[in-house]
Coordinates of C-alpha atoms in Angstrom, one line a residue:
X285 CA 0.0 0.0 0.0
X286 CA 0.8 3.4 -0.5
X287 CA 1.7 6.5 1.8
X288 CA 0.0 10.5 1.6
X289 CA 3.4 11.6 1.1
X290 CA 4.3 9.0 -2.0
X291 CA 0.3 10.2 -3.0
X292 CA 0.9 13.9 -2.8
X293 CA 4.3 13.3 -4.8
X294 CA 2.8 12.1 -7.6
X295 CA -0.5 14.1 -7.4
X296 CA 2.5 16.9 -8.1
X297 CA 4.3 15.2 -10.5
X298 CA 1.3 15.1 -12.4
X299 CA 0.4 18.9 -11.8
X300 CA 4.0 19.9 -12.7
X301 CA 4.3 21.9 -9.4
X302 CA 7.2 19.2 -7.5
X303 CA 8.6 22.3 -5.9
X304 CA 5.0 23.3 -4.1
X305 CA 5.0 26.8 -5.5
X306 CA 1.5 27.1 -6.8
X307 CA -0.3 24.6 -4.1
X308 CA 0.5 23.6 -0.2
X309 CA 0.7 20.5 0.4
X310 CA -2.5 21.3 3.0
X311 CA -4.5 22.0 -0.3
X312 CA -3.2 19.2 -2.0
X313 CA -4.0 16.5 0.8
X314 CA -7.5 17.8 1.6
X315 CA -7.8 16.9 -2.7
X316 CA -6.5 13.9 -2.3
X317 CA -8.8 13.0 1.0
X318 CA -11.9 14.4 -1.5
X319 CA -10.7 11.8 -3.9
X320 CA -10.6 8.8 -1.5
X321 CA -14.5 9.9 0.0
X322 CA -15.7 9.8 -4.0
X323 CA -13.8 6.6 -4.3
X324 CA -15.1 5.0 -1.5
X325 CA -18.6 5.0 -3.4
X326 CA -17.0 2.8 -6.2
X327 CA -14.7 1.1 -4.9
X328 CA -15.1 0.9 -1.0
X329 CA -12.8 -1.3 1.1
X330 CA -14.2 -4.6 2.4
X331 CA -14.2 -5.3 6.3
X332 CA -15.2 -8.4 8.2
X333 CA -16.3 -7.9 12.0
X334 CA -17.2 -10.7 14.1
X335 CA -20.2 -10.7 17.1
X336 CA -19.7 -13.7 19.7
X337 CA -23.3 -14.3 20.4
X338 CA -24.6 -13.9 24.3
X339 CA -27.4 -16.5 24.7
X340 CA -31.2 -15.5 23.8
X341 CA -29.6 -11.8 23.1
X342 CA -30.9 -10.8 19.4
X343 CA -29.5 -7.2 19.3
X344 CA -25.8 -6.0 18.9
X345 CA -24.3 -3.2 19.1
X346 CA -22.3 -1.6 16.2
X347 CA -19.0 0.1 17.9
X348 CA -17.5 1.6 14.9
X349 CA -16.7 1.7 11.2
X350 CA -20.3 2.1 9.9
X351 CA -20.8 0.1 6.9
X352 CA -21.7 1.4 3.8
X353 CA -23.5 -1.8 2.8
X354 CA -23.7 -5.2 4.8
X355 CA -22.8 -7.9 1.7
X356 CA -23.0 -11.3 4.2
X357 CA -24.3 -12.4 7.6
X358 CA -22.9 -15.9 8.5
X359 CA -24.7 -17.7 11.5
X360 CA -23.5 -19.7 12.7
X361 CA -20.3 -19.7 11.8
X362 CA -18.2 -23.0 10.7
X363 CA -20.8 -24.8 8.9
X364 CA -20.2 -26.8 5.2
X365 CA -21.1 -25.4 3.1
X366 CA -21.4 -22.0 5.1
X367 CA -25.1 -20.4 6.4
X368 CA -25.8 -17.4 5.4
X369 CA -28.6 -14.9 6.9
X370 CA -31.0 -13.2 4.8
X371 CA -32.0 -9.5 5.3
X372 CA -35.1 -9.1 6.3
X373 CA -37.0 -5.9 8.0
X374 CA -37.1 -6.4 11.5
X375 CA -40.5 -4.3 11.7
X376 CA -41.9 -7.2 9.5
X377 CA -43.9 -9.6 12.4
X378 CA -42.8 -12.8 10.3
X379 CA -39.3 -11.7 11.0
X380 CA -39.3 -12.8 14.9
X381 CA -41.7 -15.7 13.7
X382 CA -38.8 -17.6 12.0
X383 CA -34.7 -17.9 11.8
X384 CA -32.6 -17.2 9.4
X385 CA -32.7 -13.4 9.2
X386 CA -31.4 -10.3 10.0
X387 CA -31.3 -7.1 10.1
X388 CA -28.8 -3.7 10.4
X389 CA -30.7 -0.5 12.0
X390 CA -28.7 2.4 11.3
X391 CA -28.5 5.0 14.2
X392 CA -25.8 8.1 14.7
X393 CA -22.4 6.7 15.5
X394 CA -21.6 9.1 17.8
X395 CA -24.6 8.7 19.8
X396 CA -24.0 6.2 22.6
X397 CA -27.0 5.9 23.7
X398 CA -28.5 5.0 20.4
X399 CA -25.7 3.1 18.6
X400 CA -26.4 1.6 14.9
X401 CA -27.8 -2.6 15.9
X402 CA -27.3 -5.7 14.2
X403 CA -30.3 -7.9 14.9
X404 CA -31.0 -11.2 14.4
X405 CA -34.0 -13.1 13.8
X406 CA -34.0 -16.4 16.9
X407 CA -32.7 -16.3 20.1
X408 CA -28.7 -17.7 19.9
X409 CA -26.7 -20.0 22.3
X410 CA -24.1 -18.3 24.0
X411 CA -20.5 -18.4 22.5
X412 CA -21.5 -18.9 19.4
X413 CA -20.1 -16.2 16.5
X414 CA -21.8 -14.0 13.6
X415 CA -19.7 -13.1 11.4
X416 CA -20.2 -10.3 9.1
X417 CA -19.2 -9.0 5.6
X418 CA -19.5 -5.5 5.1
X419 CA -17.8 -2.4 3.0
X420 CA -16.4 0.9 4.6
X421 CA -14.9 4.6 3.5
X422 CA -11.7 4.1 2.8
X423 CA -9.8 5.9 5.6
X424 CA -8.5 9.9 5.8
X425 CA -4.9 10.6 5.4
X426 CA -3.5 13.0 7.6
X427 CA 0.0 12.3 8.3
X428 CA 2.6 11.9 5.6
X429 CA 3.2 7.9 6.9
X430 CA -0.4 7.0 6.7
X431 CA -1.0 4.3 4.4
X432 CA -4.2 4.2 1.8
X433 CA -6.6 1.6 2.3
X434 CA -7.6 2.0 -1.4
X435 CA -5.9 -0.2 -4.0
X436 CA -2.4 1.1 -5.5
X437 CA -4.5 0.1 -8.9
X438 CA -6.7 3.3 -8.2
X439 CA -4.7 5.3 -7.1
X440 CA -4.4 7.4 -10.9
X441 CA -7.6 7.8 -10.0
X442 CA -6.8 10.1 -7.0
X443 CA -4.0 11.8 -9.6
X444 CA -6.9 12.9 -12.1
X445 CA -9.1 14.1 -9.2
X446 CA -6.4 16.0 -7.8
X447 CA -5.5 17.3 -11.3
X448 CA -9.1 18.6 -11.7
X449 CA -9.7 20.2 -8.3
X450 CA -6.5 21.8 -9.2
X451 CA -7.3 23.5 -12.5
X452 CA -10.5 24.4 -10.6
X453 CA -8.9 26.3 -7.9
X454 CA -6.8 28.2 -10.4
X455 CA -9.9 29.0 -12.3
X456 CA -11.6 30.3 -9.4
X457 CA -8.7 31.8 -8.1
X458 CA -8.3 34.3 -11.9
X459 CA -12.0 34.3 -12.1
X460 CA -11.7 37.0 -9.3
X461 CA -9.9 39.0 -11.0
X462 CA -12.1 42.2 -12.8
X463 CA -9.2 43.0 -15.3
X464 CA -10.6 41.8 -18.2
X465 CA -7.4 40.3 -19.8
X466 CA -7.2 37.9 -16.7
X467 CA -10.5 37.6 -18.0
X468 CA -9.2 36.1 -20.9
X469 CA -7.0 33.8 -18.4
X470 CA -9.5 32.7 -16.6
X471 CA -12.0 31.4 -19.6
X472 CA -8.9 29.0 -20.2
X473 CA -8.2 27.6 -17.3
X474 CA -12.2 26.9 -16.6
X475 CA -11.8 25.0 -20.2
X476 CA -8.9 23.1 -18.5
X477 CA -10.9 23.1 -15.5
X478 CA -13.4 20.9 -17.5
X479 CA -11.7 18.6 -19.7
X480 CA -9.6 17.6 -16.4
X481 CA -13.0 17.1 -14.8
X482 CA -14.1 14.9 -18.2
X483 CA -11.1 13.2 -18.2
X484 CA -11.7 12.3 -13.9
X485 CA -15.3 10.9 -15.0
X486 CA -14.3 8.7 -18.1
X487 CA -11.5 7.3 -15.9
X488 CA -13.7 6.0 -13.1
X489 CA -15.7 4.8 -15.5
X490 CA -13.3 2.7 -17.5
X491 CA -12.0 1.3 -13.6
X492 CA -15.6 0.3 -13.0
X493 CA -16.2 -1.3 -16.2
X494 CA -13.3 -2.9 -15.6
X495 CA -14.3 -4.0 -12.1
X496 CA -15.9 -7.6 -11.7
X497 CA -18.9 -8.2 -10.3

């Protein structure tokens, strides 16, 4: 995997500014932490998190990394082949009627009293496990050592992003301007603005046609 400072290297490598003249390396990072949020609806990273079950107790609680979507439920765990739950609403009366399903309320993570629940459908033994599937944001990079969770395959994605956010800030930046030959200036650079943007969209579109199911 790959660090912000290795990121941000190439992110200016690919902007021509490897001295930092024209952008801080604050802008550039909070581009390249933009880039990883929009990326994380594509291509999120893939968690498992494991529940060891407290007998007749159907509710858990949710401590952290809030999923972005649950992809499998395995109770119990160890069987062959494996058991999988199926999502079901637990507001639904056949849902406490029957095993076999479950259910992920979403609540405020940083609300302790009311913390996000996994539920499941018939009362467990105790010790036993539930193991779950799931896909997360990848994380925020704030220190130059922090490693990506995204793929190094993705990561000219973040390089094109960065490019366009770029070209955007210098077109803001002229657009200011009232002289009307930075006018002029700053009609180009919203024209580079775009086709960066264009070229950031048919990108991410070529990874995800690329992408397996």
């Amino acid at each position: 995997m790959t660090t912000l400072s290795t990121i941000r290297t190439r992110c200016r490598n690919l902007l021509g500014d490897t001295a930092g003249t024209e952008f801080t390396d604050a802008q550039v990072n909070a581009w390249i932490n933009d880039a990883l949020q929009d990326l994380s609806n594509h291509f999120p990273q893939v968690k498992t998190k494991v529940f060891t079950t407290v007998a007749d107790q159907r509710k858990y609680n949710w401590e952290s990394d809030l999923p972005i979507a649950i992809l499998s439920v395995e109770y119990p765990t160890g069987e062959d082949p494996p058991e999988y739950l199926q999502r079901r609403a637990y507001t639904d009366p056949g849902f406490w009627e029957e095993n076999g399903y479950y259910d992920f309320i979403t609540r405020s993570i940083t609300d302790a009293t009311y913390k996000p629940l996994l539920v499941i459908s018939e009362e467990p033994e105790a010790n036993d496990y539930i193991e779950i599937t799931y896909q997360v944001a990848h994380d925020a990079l704030s220190a130059d050592a922090d490693i990506t969770t995204l793929p190094d395959r993705y990561l000219y994605l973040i390089e094109l992003y960065v490019r366009w956010k770029a070209w955007q800030e210098l077109a803001t930046t002229e657009g200011i301007d009232p002289d009307p030959m930075q006018r002029t200036m700053a009609s180009q650079l919203e024209l580079n603005a775009f086709r960066a943007e264009r070229s950031w969209y048919n990108a991410l579109k070529d990874a995800k046609a690329a992408e397996s199911e």
